[in-house]
CSV table of C-alpha atoms in Angstrom, one decimal:
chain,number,residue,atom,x,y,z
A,1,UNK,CA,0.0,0.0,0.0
A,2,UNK,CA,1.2,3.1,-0.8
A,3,UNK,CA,1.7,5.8,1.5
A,4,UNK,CA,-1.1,8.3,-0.5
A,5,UNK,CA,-3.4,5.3,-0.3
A,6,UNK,CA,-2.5,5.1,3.7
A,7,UNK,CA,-3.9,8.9,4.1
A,8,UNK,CA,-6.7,8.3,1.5
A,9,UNK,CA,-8.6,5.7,3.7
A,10,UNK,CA,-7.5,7.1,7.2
A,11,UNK,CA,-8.7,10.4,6.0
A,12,UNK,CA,-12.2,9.0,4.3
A,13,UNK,CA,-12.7,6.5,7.4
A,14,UNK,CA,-11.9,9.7,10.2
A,15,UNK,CA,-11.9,12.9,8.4
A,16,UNK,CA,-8.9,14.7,7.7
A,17,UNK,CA,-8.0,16.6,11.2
A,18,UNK,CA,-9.1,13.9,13.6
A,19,UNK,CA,-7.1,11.1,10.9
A,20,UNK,CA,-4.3,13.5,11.7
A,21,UNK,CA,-4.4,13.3,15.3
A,22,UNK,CA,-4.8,10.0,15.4
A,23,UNK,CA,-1.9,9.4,13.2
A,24,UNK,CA,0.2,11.2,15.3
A,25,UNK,CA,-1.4,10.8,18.9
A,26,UNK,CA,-2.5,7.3,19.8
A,27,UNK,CA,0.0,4.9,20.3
A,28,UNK,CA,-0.8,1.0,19.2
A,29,UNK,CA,0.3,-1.9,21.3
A,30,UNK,CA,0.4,-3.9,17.9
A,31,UNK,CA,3.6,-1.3,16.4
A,32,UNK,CA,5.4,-2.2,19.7
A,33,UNK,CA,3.8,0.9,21.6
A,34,UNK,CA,4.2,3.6,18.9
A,35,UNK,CA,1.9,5.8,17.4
A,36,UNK,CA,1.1,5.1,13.7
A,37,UNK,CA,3.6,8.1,12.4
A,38,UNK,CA,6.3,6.9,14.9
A,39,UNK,CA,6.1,3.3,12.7
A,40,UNK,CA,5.8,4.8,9.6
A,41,UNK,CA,9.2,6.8,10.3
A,42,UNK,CA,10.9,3.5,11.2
A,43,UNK,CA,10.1,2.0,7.8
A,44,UNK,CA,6.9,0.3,9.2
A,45,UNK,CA,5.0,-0.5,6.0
A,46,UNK,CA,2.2,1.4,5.2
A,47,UNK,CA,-0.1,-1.4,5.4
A,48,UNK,CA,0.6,-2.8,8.2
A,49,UNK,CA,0.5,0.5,10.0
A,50,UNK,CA,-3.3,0.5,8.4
A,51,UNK,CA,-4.2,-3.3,9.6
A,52,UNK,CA,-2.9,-2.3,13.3
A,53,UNK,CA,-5.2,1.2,13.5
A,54,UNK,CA,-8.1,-1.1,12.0
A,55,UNK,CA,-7.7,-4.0,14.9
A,56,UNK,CA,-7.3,-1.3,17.5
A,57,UNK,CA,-10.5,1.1,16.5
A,58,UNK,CA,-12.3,-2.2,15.1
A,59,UNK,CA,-12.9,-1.3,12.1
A,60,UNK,CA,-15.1,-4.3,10.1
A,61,UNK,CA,-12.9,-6.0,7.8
A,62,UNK,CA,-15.6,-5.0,4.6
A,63,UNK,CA,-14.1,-1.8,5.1
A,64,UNK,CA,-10.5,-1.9,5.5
């Protein structure tokens, strides 16, 4: 997944400024206690990084 198709669904599934925040505030047991930006900068692929903010705000699989 490319990184434009990362912000494409996290922005249509939260909204632009709360996908923001949530990108960059809420830290996810599953990326070893980072927040989603904090994996992405360690090379974290974007896909991943989607799957684990799916599992933790439980998002149905139909729509991730």
């Amino acid at each position: 997944m490319r990184l434009t198709v990362f912000w494409e669904r996290m922005n249509g599934r939260f909204g632009e400024v709360y996908a923001d925040s949530v990108v960059r505030d809420v830290t996810i047991g599953e990326l070893g206690g980072r927040t989603a930006q904090e994996a992405l900068d360690a090379g974290v692929p974007a896909k991943q990084v989607w799957l684990a903010l799916c599992e933790f705000f439980e998002i149905p699989a139909k729509e991730r």
